[in-house]
PDB file of C-alpha atoms in Angstrom:
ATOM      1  CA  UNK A   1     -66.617   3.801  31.797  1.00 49.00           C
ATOM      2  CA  UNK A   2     -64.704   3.437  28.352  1.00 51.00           C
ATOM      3  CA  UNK A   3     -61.649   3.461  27.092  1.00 51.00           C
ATOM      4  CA  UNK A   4     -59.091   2.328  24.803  1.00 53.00           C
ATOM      5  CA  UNK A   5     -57.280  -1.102  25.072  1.00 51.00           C
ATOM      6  CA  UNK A   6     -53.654  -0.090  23.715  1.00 51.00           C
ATOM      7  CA  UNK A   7     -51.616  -2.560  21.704  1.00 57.00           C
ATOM      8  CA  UNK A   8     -47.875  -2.955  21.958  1.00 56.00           C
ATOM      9  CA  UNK A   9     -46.197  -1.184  19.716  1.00 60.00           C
ATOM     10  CA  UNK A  10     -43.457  -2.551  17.307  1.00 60.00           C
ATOM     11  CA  UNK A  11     -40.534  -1.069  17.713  1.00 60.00           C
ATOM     12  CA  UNK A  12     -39.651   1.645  14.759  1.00 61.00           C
ATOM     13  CA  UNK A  13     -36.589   0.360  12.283  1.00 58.00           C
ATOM     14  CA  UNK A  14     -34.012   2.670  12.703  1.00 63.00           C
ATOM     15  CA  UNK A  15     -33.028   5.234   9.411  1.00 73.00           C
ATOM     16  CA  UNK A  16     -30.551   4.302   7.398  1.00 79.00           C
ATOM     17  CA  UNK A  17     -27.953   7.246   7.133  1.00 82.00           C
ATOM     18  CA  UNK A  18     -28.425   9.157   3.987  1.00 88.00           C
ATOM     19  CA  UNK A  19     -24.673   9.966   2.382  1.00 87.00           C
ATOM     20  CA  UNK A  20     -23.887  13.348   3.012  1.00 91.00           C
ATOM     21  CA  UNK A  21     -24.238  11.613   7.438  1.00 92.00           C
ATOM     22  CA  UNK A  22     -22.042   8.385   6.307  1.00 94.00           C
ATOM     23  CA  UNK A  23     -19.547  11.651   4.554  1.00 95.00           C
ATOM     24  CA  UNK A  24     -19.888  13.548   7.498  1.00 95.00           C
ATOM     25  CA  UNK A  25     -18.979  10.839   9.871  1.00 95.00           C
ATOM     26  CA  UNK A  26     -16.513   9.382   8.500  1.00 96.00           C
ATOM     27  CA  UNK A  27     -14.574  12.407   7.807  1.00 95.00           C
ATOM     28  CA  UNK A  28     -14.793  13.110  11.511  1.00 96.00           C
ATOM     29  CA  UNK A  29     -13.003   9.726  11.673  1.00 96.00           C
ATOM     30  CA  UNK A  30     -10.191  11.053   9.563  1.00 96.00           C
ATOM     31  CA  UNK A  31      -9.858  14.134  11.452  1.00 95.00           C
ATOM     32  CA  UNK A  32      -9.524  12.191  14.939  1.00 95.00           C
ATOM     33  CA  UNK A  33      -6.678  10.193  13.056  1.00 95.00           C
ATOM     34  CA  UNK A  34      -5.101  12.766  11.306  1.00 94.00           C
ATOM     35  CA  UNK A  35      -5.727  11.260   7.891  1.00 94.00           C
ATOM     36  CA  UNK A  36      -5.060  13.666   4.946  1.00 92.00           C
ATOM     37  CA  UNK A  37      -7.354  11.522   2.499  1.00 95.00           C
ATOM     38  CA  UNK A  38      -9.579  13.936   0.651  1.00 94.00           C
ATOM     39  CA  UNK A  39     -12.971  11.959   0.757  1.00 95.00           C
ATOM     40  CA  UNK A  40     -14.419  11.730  -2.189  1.00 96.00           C
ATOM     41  CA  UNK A  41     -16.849   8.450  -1.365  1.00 96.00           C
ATOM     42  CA  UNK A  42     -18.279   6.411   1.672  1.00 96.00           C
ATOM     43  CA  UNK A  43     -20.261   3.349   2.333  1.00 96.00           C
ATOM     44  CA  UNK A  44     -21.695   1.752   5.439  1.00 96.00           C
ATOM     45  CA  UNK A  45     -20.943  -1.541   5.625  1.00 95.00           C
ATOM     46  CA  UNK A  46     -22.436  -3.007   8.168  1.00 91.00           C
ATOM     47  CA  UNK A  47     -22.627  -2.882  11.945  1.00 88.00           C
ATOM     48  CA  UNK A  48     -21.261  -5.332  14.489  1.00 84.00           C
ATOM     49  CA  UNK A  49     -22.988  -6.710  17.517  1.00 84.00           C
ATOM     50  CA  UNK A  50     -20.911  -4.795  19.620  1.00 87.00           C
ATOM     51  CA  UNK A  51     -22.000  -1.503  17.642  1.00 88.00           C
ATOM     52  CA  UNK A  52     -19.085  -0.810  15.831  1.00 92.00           C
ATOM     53  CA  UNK A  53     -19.881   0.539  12.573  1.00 95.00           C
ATOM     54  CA  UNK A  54     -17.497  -0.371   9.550  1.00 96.00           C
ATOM     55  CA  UNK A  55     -17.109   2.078   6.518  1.00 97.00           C
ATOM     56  CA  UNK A  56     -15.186   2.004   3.181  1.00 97.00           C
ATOM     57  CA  UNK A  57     -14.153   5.339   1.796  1.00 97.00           C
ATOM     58  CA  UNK A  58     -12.143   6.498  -1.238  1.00 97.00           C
ATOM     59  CA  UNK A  59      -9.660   9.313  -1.404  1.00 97.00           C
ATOM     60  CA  UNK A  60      -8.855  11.671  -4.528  1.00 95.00           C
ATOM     61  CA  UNK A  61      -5.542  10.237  -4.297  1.00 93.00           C
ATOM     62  CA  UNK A  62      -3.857   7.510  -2.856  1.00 93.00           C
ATOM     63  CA  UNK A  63      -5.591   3.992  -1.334  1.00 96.00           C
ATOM     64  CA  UNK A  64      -8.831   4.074   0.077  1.00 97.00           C
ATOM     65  CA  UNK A  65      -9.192   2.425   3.816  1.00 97.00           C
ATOM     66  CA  UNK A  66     -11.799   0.467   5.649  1.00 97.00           C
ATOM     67  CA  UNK A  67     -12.790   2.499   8.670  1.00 97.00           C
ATOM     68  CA  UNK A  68     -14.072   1.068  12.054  1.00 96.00           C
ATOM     69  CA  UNK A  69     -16.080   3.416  15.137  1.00 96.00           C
ATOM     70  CA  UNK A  70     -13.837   2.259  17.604  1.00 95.00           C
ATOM     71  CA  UNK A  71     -12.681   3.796  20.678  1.00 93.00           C
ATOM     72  CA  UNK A  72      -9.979   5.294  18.807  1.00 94.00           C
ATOM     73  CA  UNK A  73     -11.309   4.703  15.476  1.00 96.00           C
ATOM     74  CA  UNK A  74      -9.623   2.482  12.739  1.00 96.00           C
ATOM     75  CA  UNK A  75      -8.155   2.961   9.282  1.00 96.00           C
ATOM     76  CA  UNK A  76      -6.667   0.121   7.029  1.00 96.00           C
ATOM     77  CA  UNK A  77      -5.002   1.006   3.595  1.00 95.00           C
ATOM     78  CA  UNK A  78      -6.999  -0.887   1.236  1.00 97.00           C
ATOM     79  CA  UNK A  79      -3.974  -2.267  -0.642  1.00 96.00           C
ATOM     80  CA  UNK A  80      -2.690  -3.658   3.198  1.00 95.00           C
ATOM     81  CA  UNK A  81      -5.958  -5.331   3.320  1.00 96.00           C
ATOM     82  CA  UNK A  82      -5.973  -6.617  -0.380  1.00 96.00           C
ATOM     83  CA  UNK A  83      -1.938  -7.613   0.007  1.00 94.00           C
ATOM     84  CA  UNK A  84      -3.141  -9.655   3.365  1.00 94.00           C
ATOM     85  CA  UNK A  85      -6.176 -10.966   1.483  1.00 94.00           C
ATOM     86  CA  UNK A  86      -3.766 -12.342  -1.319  1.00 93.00           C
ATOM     87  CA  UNK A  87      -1.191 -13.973   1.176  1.00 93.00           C
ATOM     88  CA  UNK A  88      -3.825 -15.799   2.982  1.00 93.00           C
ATOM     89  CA  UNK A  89      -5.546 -17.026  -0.386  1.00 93.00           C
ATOM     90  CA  UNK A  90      -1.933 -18.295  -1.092  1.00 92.00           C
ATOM     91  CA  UNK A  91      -2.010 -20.607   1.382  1.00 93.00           C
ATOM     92  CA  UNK A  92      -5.605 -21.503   1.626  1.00 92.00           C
ATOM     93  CA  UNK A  93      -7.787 -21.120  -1.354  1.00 91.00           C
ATOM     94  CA  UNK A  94     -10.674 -21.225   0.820  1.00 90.00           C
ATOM     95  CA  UNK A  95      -9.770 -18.532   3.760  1.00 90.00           C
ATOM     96  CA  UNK A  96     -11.632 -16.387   5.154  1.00 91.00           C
ATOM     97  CA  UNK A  97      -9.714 -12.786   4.276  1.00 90.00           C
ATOM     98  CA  UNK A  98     -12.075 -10.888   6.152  1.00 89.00           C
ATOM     99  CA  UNK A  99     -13.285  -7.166   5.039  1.00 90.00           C
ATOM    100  CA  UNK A 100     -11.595  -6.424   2.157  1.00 94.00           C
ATOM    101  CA  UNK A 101     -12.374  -3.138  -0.149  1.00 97.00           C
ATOM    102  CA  UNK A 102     -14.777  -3.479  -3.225  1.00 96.00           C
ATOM    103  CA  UNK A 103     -15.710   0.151  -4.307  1.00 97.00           C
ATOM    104  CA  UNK A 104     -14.122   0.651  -8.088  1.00 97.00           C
ATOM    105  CA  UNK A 105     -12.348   3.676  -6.880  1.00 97.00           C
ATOM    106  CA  UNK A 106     -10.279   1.710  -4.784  1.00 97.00           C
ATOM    107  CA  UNK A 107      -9.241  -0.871  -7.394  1.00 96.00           C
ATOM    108  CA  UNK A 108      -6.759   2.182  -7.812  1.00 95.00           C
ATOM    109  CA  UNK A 109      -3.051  -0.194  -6.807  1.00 95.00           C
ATOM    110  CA  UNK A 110      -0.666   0.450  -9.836  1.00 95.00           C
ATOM    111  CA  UNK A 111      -1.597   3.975 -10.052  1.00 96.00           C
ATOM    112  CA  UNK A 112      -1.124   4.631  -5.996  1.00 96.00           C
ATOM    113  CA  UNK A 113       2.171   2.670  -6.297  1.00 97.00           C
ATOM    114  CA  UNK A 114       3.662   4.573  -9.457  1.00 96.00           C
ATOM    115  CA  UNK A 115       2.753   7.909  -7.425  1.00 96.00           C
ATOM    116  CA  UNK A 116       4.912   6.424  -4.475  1.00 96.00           C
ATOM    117  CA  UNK A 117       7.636   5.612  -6.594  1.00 97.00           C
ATOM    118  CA  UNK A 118       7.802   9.315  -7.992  1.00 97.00           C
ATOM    119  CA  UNK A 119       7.536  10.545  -4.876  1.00 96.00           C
ATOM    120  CA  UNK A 120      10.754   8.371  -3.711  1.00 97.00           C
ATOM    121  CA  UNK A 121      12.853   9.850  -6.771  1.00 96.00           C
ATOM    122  CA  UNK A 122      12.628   6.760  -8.824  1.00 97.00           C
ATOM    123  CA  UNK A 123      12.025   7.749 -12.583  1.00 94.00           C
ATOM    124  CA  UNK A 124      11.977   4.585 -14.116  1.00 95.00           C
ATOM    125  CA  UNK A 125       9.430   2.515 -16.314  1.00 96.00           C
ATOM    126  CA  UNK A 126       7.999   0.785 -13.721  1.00 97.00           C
ATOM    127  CA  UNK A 127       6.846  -3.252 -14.549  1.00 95.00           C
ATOM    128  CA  UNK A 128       5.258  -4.012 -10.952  1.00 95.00           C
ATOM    129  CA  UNK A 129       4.812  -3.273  -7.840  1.00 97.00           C
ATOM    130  CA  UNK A 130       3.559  -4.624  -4.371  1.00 96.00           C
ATOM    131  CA  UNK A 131       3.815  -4.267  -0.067  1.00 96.00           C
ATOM    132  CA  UNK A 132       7.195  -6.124   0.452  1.00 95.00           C
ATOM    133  CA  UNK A 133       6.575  -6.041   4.496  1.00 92.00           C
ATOM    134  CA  UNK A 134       6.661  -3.692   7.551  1.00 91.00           C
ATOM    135  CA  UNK A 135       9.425  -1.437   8.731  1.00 89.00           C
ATOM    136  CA  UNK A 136      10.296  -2.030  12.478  1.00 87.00           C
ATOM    137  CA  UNK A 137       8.481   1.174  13.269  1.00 86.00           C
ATOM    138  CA  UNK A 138       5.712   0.153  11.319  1.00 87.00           C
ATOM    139  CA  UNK A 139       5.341   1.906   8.083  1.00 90.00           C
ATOM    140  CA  UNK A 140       4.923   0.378   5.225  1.00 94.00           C
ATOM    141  CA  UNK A 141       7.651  -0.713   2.859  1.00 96.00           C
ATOM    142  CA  UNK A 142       6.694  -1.137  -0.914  1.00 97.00           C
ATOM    143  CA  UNK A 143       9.095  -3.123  -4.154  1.00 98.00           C
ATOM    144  CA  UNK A 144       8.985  -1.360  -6.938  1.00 98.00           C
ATOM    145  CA  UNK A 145      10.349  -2.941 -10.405  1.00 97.00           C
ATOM    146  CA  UNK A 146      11.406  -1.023 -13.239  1.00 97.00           C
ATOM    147  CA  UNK A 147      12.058  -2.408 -17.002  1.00 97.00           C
ATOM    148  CA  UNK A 148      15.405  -3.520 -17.926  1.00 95.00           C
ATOM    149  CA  UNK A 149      16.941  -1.599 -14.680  1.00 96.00           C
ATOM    150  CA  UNK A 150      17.408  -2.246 -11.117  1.00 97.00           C
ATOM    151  CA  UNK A 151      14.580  -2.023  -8.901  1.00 97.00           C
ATOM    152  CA  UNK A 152      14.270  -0.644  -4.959  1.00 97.00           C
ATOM    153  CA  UNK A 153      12.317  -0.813  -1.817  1.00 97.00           C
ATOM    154  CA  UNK A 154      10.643   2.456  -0.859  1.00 97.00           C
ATOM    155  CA  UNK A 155       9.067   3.356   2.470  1.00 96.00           C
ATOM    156  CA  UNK A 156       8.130   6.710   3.854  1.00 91.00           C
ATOM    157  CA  UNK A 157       8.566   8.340   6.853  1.00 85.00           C
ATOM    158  CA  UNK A 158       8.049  11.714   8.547  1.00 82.00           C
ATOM    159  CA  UNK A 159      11.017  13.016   7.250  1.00 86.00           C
ATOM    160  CA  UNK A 160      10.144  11.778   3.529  1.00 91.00           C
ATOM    161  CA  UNK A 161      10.840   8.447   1.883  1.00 95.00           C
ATOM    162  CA  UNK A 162      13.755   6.365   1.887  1.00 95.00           C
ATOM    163  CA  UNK A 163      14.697   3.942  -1.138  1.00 95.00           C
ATOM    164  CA  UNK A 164      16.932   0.743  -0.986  1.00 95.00           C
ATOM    165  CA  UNK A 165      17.931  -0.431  -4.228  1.00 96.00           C
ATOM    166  CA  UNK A 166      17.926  -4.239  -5.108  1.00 96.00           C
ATOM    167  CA  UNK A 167      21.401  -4.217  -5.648  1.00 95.00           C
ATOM    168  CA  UNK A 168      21.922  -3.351  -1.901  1.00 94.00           C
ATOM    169  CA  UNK A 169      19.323  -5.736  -0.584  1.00 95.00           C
ATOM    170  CA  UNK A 170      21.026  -9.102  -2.786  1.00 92.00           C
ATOM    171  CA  UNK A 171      23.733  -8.185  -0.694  1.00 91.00           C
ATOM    172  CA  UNK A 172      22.024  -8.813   2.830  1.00 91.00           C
ATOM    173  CA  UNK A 173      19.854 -11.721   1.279  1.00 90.00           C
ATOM    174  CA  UNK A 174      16.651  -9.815   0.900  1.00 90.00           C
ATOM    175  CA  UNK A 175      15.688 -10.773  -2.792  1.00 87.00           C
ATOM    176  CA  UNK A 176      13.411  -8.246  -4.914  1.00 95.00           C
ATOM    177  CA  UNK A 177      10.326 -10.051  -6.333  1.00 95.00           C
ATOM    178  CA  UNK A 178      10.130  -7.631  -9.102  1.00 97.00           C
ATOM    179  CA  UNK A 179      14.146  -7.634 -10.271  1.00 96.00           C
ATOM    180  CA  UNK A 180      16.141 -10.175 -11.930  1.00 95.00           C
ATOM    181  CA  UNK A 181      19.847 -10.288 -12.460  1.00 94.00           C
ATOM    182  CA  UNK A 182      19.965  -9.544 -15.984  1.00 95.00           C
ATOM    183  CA  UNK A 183      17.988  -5.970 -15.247  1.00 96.00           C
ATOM    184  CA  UNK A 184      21.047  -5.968 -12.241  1.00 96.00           C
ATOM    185  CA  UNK A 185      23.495  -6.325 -15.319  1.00 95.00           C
ATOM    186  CA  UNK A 186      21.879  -3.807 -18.027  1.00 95.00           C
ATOM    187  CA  UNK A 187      21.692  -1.059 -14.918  1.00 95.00           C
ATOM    188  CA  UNK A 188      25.686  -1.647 -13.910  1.00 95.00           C
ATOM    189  CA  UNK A 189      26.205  -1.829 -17.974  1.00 95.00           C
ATOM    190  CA  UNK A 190      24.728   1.785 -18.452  1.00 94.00           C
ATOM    191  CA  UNK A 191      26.885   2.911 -15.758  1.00 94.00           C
ATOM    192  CA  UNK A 192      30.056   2.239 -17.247  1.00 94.00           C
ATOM    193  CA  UNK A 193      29.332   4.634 -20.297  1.00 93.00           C
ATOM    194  CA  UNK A 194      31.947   6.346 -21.378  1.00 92.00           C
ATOM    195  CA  UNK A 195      34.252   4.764 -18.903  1.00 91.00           C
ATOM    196  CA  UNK A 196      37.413   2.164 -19.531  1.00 91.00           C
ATOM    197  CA  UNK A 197      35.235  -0.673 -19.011  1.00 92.00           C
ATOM    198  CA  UNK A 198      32.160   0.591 -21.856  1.00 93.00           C
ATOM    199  CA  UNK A 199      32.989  -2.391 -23.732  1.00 94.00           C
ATOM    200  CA  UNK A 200      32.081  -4.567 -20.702  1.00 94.00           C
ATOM    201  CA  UNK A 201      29.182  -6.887 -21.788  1.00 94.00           C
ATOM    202  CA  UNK A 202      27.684  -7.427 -18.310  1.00 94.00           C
ATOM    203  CA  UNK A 203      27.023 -10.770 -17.313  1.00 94.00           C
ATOM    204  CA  UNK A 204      26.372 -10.464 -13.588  1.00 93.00           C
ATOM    205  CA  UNK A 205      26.614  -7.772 -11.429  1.00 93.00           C
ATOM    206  CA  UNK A 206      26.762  -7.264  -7.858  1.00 92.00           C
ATOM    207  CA  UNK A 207      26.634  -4.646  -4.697  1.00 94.00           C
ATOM    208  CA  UNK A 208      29.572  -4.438  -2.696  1.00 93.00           C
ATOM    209  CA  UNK A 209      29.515  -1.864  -0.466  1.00 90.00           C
ATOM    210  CA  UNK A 210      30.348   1.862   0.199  1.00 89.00           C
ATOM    211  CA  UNK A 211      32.208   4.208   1.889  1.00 91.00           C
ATOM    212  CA  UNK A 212      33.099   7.793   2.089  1.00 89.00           C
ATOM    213  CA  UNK A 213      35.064   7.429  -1.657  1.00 89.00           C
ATOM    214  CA  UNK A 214      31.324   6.238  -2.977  1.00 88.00           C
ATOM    215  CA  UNK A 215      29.923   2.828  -3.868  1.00 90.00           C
ATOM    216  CA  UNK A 216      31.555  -0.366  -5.447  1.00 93.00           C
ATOM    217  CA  UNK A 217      30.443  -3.278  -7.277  1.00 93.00           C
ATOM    218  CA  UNK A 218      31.837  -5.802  -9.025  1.00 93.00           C
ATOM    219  CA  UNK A 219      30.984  -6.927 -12.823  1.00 92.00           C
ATOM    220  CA  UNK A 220      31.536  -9.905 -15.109  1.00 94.00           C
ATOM    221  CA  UNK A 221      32.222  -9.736 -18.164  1.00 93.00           C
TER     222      UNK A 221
END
């Protein structure tokens, strides 16, 4: 009889994803987290040996995120990762920062932070900007400095964002990065515009407090 000696077989590379199935599955991603970023890129970047895929995606507004296939998924605001990045460079030229974001969409930081600060009612010429921390329940809480005025923490919430102005947080110890006294000064100085004290050349100024007849602070002269 004949026949056929069969070889083994190498086993076939698996297809890379074409774009519109790295868009399509990330989205779902989004949708499972209730993210309201309107996709308008995403990259594989790799898969782990455990099989979890990692993606970076950009939005048409705001920060992009890394994305992870886990059981929940995972999404990381890009500046978070690039703030963390920064930090850990700070004290160790030579750490390893981990996944960080790289598409040019997503070098996007003063433009995402200026849109936060409109949204939190601050109308000032803005001179930097940055992720100050964490709130206790989590969110983010950005510093925002403004030219020649007093600058504010802003962090937003389901109800909307809440701002804390420099002035307030000298007074508990929590110094602004992005705020010096003399901006403290020029802010109290435009206050006192057509008041008794608009001849007060403002050398320091500080918050005191409030109550239910307003706010106080106290000037130099």
């Amino acid at each position: 009889s004949t026949g056929r000696t069969s070889r083994g077989r190498q086993p076939r590379a698996a297809r890379a994803p074409s774009d519109a199935e790295v868009r399509a599955t990330v989205q779902g991603y989004l949708t499972t987290l209730g993210n309201t970023c309107q996709l308008t890129e995403a990259k594989l970047l790799g898969q782990a040996p455990d099989k979890t895929s990692a993606y970076e995606v950009a939005c048409a507004t705001g920060p992009g995120y890394i994305v992870l296939s886990t059981t929940p998924p995972q999404a990381t605001d890009c500046l978070v990762l690039a703030n963390s990045a920064a930090n850990a460079r700070a004290r160790d030229p030579q750490a390893d920062v981990g996944t960080v974001c790289a598409m040019p969409a997503n070098d996007n930081g003063p433009a995402v932070f200026e849109a936060y600060a409109r949204e939190a009612g601050m109308d000032c010429v803005i001179d930097g900007a940055g992720i100050a921390g964490a709130a206790a329940d989590g969110a983010i809480v950005y510093e925002i400095g403004c030219t020649n005025a007093d600058g504010a923490r802003i962090q937003k919430s389901a109800s909307g964002w809440t701002r804390s102005s420099c002035f307030e947080l000298a007074s508990i110890n929590a110094a602004c990065k992005f705020t010096t006294p003399a901006e403290q000064a020029a802010t109290l100085k435009s206050w006192l515009t057509g008041s008794e004290a608009a001849a007060c050349d403002v050398q320091q100024a500080r918050f005191m407090g409030q109550n239910a007849n307003g706010v106080f602070y106290e000037a130099t002269c």
